Amino acid sequence: MNKLSSLHCEACRSGAPLVTQEELQEFMLQIPEWCLEIRNNILQLERSFAFSNFVDAMAFSQKIAELAEAESHHPAILTEWGKVTVTWWTHKINGLHRNDLICAAKTDLLVS
Amino acid sequence: MNKLSSLHCEACRSGAPLVTQEELQEFMLQIPEWCLEIRNNILQLERSFAFSNFVDAMAFSQKIAELAEAESHHPAILTEWGKVTVTWWTHKINGLHRNDLICAAKTDLLVS
């Protein structure tokens, strides 16, 4: 099994394949803290991270933004006092691409 | 009428007064771009701002974070590609305090 966090996002076009259920089951083992959510009929990956204040939460959001730019793939980041909630999905295919699993794994690495 | 954006937040304790309907009607005239939303039975102030990419959106979120620290009052900031959604409310009183209206007005000033 490839280590997700060592992979990089590929350019994603409309019509690119959604992650299969088999892939999802296999790869979710590497990112056990992430939850699957369905919103507006779109499957998404989500995790919340706890911090002790707003500044630390925002600093983490900034790190995620830098990861997103590096991978040219962008999540939704909800920053609150002491909490950051990150949601990855792929707009172009209205669901989860392997890129989302890769970015979730890379997000986990940002936690110091 | 006091200009909201020129005021500063006061320390807010549990039991502090919620904004009255009269105050809300008066002050909302100064922040016409903001919407009132009720979530989990809590009245909140919300506005979305559009940007042309993720980096600009994140830079705006960072400015809001600096405002929040300066006022010791913290919103929820949802950062997405090309969009920032800011939500102000006061946890301690489960609703809107005058601080929220002040911070909404100050948020408007951050738009360059």
mmCIF file of C-alpha atoms in Angstrom:
data_model
loop_
_atom_site.group_PDB
_atom_site.id
_atom_site.type_symbol
_atom_site.label_atom_id
_atom_site.label_comp_id
_atom_site.label_asym_id
_atom_site.label_seq_id
_atom_site.Cartn_x
_atom_site.Cartn_y
_atom_site.Cartn_z
ATOM 1 C CA MET A 1 0.000 0.000 0.000
ATOM 2 C CA ASN A 2 1.403 3.401 -0.927
ATOM 3 C CA LYS A 3 1.968 5.738 1.982
ATOM 4 C CA LEU A 4 -0.571 8.483 1.330
ATOM 5 C CA SER A 5 1.407 11.284 2.932
ATOM 6 C CA SER A 6 4.353 10.639 0.611
ATOM 7 C CA LEU A 7 2.255 11.038 -2.542
ATOM 8 C CA HIS A 8 1.407 14.269 -4.343
ATOM 9 C CA CYS A 9 -1.785 15.507 -5.895
ATOM 10 C CA GLU A 10 -2.241 15.088 -9.597
ATOM 11 C CA ALA A 11 -4.066 17.580 -11.785
ATOM 12 C CA CYS A 12 -7.746 16.776 -11.543
ATOM 13 C CA ARG A 13 -10.193 17.344 -14.388
ATOM 14 C CA SER A 14 -13.937 16.952 -14.616
ATOM 15 C CA GLY A 15 -14.659 13.298 -15.206
ATOM 16 C CA ALA A 16 -11.674 12.098 -13.206
ATOM 17 C CA PRO A 17 -12.530 8.940 -11.272
ATOM 18 C CA LEU A 18 -14.009 9.100 -7.799
ATOM 19 C CA VAL A 19 -12.180 7.003 -5.246
ATOM 20 C CA THR A 20 -13.642 3.506 -5.236
ATOM 21 C CA GLN A 21 -15.056 1.995 -2.074
ATOM 22 C CA GLU A 22 -12.161 -0.472 -2.021
ATOM 23 C CA GLU A 23 -9.615 2.351 -2.215
ATOM 24 C CA LEU A 24 -11.493 4.300 0.438
ATOM 25 C CA GLN A 25 -11.498 1.363 2.840
ATOM 26 C CA GLU A 26 -7.832 0.741 2.216
ATOM 27 C CA PHE A 27 -6.663 4.328 2.518
ATOM 28 C CA MET A 28 -8.840 5.341 5.471
ATOM 29 C CA LEU A 29 -6.700 2.987 7.564
ATOM 30 C CA GLN A 30 -3.906 5.527 7.128
ATOM 31 C CA ILE A 31 -6.022 8.478 8.248
ATOM 32 C CA PRO A 32 -8.130 7.036 11.076
ATOM 33 C CA GLU A 33 -8.874 10.422 12.663
ATOM 34 C CA TRP A 34 -10.818 11.615 9.616
ATOM 35 C CA CYS A 35 -14.570 11.315 9.285
ATOM 36 C CA LEU A 36 -16.612 10.837 6.169
ATOM 37 C CA GLU A 37 -19.428 13.353 5.857
ATOM 38 C CA ILE A 38 -22.044 13.788 3.168
ATOM 39 C CA ARG A 39 -23.125 17.398 2.513
ATOM 40 C CA ASN A 40 -25.263 18.473 -0.408
ATOM 41 C CA ASN A 41 -24.996 14.901 -1.602
ATOM 42 C CA ILE A 42 -21.185 15.164 -1.792
ATOM 43 C CA LEU A 43 -18.898 12.821 0.145
ATOM 44 C CA GLN A 44 -16.259 14.775 2.055
ATOM 45 C CA LEU A 45 -13.368 14.082 4.439
ATOM 46 C CA GLU A 46 -13.343 16.080 7.650
ATOM 47 C CA ARG A 47 -11.270 16.377 10.801
ATOM 48 C CA SER A 48 -11.224 18.877 13.668
ATOM 49 C CA PHE A 49 -8.045 19.849 15.497
ATOM 50 C CA ALA A 50 -8.020 21.375 19.000
ATOM 51 C CA PHE A 51 -5.861 24.308 20.115
ATOM 52 C CA SER A 52 -5.584 26.337 23.276
ATOM 53 C CA ASN A 53 -6.441 29.721 21.742
ATOM 54 C CA PHE A 54 -7.386 31.512 18.540
ATOM 55 C CA VAL A 55 -3.872 32.487 17.468
ATOM 56 C CA ASP A 56 -2.640 28.891 17.483
ATOM 57 C CA ALA A 57 -5.729 27.795 15.573
ATOM 58 C CA MET A 58 -5.134 30.465 12.934
ATOM 59 C CA ALA A 59 -1.456 29.550 12.637
ATOM 60 C CA PHE A 60 -2.498 25.968 11.889
ATOM 61 C CA SER A 61 -5.015 27.176 9.294
ATOM 62 C CA GLN A 62 -2.188 29.101 7.651
ATOM 63 C CA LYS A 63 -0.065 25.945 7.502
ATOM 64 C CA ILE A 64 -2.925 24.119 5.806
ATOM 65 C CA ALA A 65 -3.240 26.986 3.323
ATOM 66 C CA GLU A 66 0.437 26.608 2.451
ATOM 67 C CA LEU A 67 -0.018 22.863 1.960
ATOM 68 C CA ALA A 68 -3.020 23.572 -0.253
ATOM 69 C CA GLU A 69 -1.034 25.953 -2.434
ATOM 70 C CA ALA A 70 1.848 23.501 -2.698
ATOM 71 C CA GLU A 71 -0.515 20.744 -3.855
ATOM 72 C CA SER A 72 -2.774 23.056 -5.912
ATOM 73 C CA HIS A 73 -5.738 21.542 -4.094
ATOM 74 C CA HIS A 74 -7.789 23.551 -1.634
ATOM 75 C CA PRO A 75 -9.978 22.580 1.320
ATOM 76 C CA ALA A 76 -12.525 24.445 3.386
ATOM 77 C CA ILE A 77 -10.934 25.586 6.659
ATOM 78 C CA LEU A 78 -13.146 26.668 9.526
ATOM 79 C CA THR A 79 -11.139 28.570 12.136
ATOM 80 C CA GLU A 80 -12.686 29.157 15.564
ATOM 81 C CA TRP A 81 -11.366 29.867 19.052
ATOM 82 C CA GLY A 82 -9.320 26.760 19.913
ATOM 83 C CA LYS A 83 -10.518 24.702 16.961
ATOM 84 C CA VAL A 84 -9.841 24.206 13.259
ATOM 85 C CA THR A 85 -12.093 22.016 11.124
ATOM 86 C CA VAL A 86 -10.669 20.994 7.756
ATOM 87 C CA THR A 87 -12.802 19.558 4.969
ATOM 88 C CA TRP A 88 -11.343 18.050 1.813
ATOM 89 C CA TRP A 89 -13.282 17.137 -1.295
ATOM 90 C CA THR A 90 -12.941 17.719 -5.018
ATOM 91 C CA HIS A 91 -15.336 20.248 -6.518
ATOM 92 C CA LYS A 92 -14.721 19.171 -10.088
ATOM 93 C CA ILE A 93 -16.000 15.660 -9.504
ATOM 94 C CA ASN A 94 -18.401 16.403 -6.615
ATOM 95 C CA GLY A 95 -16.817 13.870 -4.340
ATOM 96 C CA LEU A 96 -13.596 12.317 -3.142
ATOM 97 C CA HIS A 97 -10.559 11.960 -5.402
ATOM 98 C CA ARG A 98 -7.377 10.297 -4.289
ATOM 99 C CA ASN A 99 -5.980 13.840 -3.950
ATOM 100 C CA ASP A 100 -8.279 14.379 -0.967
ATOM 101 C CA LEU A 101 -6.946 11.349 0.859
ATOM 102 C CA ILE A 102 -3.387 12.451 0.134
ATOM 103 C CA CYS A 103 -4.083 15.949 1.452
ATOM 104 C CA ALA A 104 -5.791 14.604 4.580
ATOM 105 C CA ALA A 105 -2.687 12.527 5.310
ATOM 106 C CA LYS A 106 -0.461 15.547 4.697
ATOM 107 C CA THR A 107 -2.664 17.659 6.978
ATOM 108 C CA ASP A 108 -2.054 15.157 9.777
ATOM 109 C CA LEU A 109 1.686 15.704 9.363
ATOM 110 C CA LEU A 110 1.248 19.435 10.066
ATOM 111 C CA VAL A 111 0.267 18.750 13.671
ATOM 112 C CA SER A 112 3.345 19.367 15.756
ATOM 113 C CA MET B 1 -26.065 57.213 16.453
ATOM 114 C CA ASN B 2 -22.567 56.029 17.363
ATOM 115 C CA LYS B 3 -20.473 54.920 14.442
ATOM 116 C CA LEU B 4 -20.048 51.208 15.107
ATOM 117 C CA SER B 5 -16.651 50.867 13.483
ATOM 118 C CA SER B 6 -15.187 53.529 15.778
ATOM 119 C CA LEU B 7 -16.226 51.690 18.956
ATOM 120 C CA HIS B 8 -14.329 48.950 20.750
ATOM 121 C CA CYS B 9 -15.464 45.732 22.313
ATOM 122 C CA GLU B 10 -16.048 45.665 26.019
ATOM 123 C CA ALA B 11 -15.331 42.674 28.210
ATOM 124 C CA CYS B 12 -18.342 40.404 28.002
ATOM 125 C CA ARG B 13 -19.473 38.210 30.877
ATOM 126 C CA SER B 14 -22.225 35.623 31.157
ATOM 127 C CA GLY B 15 -25.449 37.471 31.783
ATOM 128 C CA ALA B 16 -24.433 40.514 29.733
ATOM 129 C CA PRO B 17 -27.394 41.919 27.828
ATOM 130 C CA LEU B 18 -28.262 40.664 24.372
ATOM 131 C CA VAL B 19 -28.690 43.417 21.800
ATOM 132 C CA THR B 20 -32.297 44.586 21.820
ATOM 133 C CA GLN B 21 -34.397 44.497 18.689
ATOM 134 C CA GLU B 22 -34.365 48.293 18.603
ATOM 135 C CA GLU B 23 -30.559 48.368 18.755
ATOM 136 C CA LEU B 24 -30.342 45.660 16.129
ATOM 137 C CA GLN B 25 -32.592 47.561 13.734
ATOM 138 C CA GLU B 26 -30.660 50.756 14.317
ATOM 139 C CA PHE B 27 -27.181 49.299 14.002
ATOM 140 C CA MET B 28 -27.870 46.984 11.059
ATOM 141 C CA LEU B 29 -28.274 50.121 8.960
ATOM 142 C CA GLN B 30 -24.518 50.574 9.351
ATOM 143 C CA ILE B 31 -23.674 47.038 8.242
ATOM 144 C CA PRO B 32 -26.176 46.389 5.456
ATOM 145 C CA GLU B 33 -24.116 43.608 3.858
ATOM 146 C CA TRP B 34 -24.464 41.372 6.906
ATOM 147 C CA CYS B 35 -27.132 38.725 7.271
ATOM 148 C CA LEU B 36 -28.794 37.489 10.415
ATOM 149 C CA GLU B 37 -28.734 33.723 10.746
ATOM 150 C CA ILE B 38 -30.081 31.468 13.450
ATOM 151 C CA ARG B 39 -28.054 28.306 14.094
ATOM 152 C CA ASN B 40 -28.587 25.979 17.028
ATOM 153 C CA ASN B 41 -31.121 28.523 18.240
ATOM 154 C CA ILE B 42 -28.427 31.236 18.395
ATOM 155 C CA LEU B 43 -28.723 34.495 16.468
ATOM 156 C CA GLN B 44 -25.538 35.218 14.504
ATOM 157 C CA LEU B 45 -24.202 37.843 12.103
ATOM 158 C CA GLU B 46 -22.713 36.552 8.868
ATOM 159 C CA ARG B 47 -21.158 37.904 5.711
ATOM 160 C CA SER B 48 -19.257 36.308 2.835
ATOM 161 C CA PHE B 49 -16.461 38.066 0.964
ATOM 162 C CA ALA B 50 -15.308 37.074 -2.531
ATOM 163 C CA PHE B 51 -11.688 36.796 -3.675
ATOM 164 C CA SER B 52 -10.008 35.649 -6.846
ATOM 165 C CA ASN B 53 -7.993 32.804 -5.320
ATOM 166 C CA PHE B 54 -7.219 30.931 -2.108
ATOM 167 C CA VAL B 55 -4.175 32.947 -1.082
ATOM 168 C CA ASP B 56 -6.092 36.234 -1.087
ATOM 169 C CA ALA B 57 -8.934 34.626 0.847
ATOM 170 C CA MET B 58 -6.496 33.339 3.473
ATOM 171 C CA ALA B 59 -4.791 36.723 3.737
ATOM 172 C CA PHE B 60 -8.171 38.287 4.514
ATOM 173 C CA SER B 61 -8.879 35.597 7.112
ATOM 174 C CA GLN B 62 -5.553 36.479 8.731
ATOM 175 C CA LYS B 63 -6.563 40.154 8.881
ATOM 176 C CA ILE B 64 -9.801 39.182 10.603
ATOM 177 C CA ALA B 65 -7.815 37.083 13.069
ATOM 178 C CA GLU B 66 -5.686 40.123 13.908
ATOM 179 C CA LEU B 67 -8.808 42.232 14.421
ATOM 180 C CA ALA B 68 -10.214 39.496 16.655
ATOM 181 C CA GLU B 69 -7.099 39.441 18.812
ATOM 182 C CA ALA B 70 -7.069 43.241 19.067
ATOM 183 C CA GLU B 71 -10.688 43.244 20.249
ATOM 184 C CA SER B 72 -10.386 40.043 22.311
ATOM 185 C CA HIS B 73 -13.491 38.786 20.535
ATOM 186 C CA HIS B 74 -13.344 35.913 18.080
ATOM 187 C CA PRO B 75 -15.530 34.886 15.160
ATOM 188 C CA ALA B 76 -15.803 31.725 13.113
ATOM 189 C CA ILE B 77 -13.924 32.169 9.821
ATOM 190 C CA LEU B 78 -14.573 29.769 6.966
ATOM 191 C CA THR B 79 -11.846 30.037 4.333
ATOM 192 C CA GLU B 80 -12.438 28.478 0.918
ATOM 193 C CA TRP B 81 -11.074 29.002 -2.594
ATOM 194 C CA GLY B 82 -12.114 32.563 -3.456
ATOM 195 C CA LYS B 83 -14.411 33.020 -0.471
ATOM 196 C CA VAL B 84 -14.318 33.879 3.214
ATOM 197 C CA THR B 85 -17.421 33.605 5.381
ATOM 198 C CA VAL B 86 -17.243 35.365 8.733
ATOM 199 C CA THR B 87 -19.698 34.690 11.543
ATOM 200 C CA TRP B 88 -19.851 36.793 14.688
ATOM 201 C CA TRP B 89 -21.788 35.932 17.844
ATOM 202 C CA THR B 90 -21.089 35.829 21.543
ATOM 203 C CA HIS B 91 -20.719 32.372 23.035
ATOM 204 C CA LYS B 92 -21.098 33.556 26.627
ATOM 205 C CA ILE B 93 -24.587 34.872 26.060
ATOM 206 C CA ASN B 94 -25.620 32.556 23.193
ATOM 207 C CA GLY B 95 -26.548 35.405 20.915
ATOM 208 C CA LEU B 96 -25.616 38.848 19.701
ATOM 209 C CA HIS B 97 -23.888 41.386 21.927
ATOM 210 C CA ARG B 98 -23.079 44.901 20.800
ATOM 211 C CA ASN B 99 -19.480 43.631 20.424
ATOM 212 C CA ASP B 100 -20.615 41.523 17.462
ATOM 213 C CA LEU B 101 -22.044 44.507 15.634
ATOM 214 C CA ILE B 102 -18.872 46.487 16.321
ATOM 215 C CA CYS B 103 -16.694 43.658 14.995
ATOM 216 C CA ALA B 104 -18.861 43.244 11.895
ATOM 217 C CA ALA B 105 -18.413 46.946 11.129
ATOM 218 C CA LYS B 106 -14.659 46.665 11.710
ATOM 219 C CA THR B 107 -14.530 43.597 9.453
ATOM 220 C CA ASP B 108 -16.044 45.691 6.652
ATOM 221 C CA LEU B 109 -13.163 48.158 7.045
ATOM 222 C CA LEU B 110 -10.640 45.388 6.321
ATOM 223 C CA VAL B 111 -11.826 45.072 2.734
ATOM 224 C CA SER B 112 -9.340 46.938 0.630
#
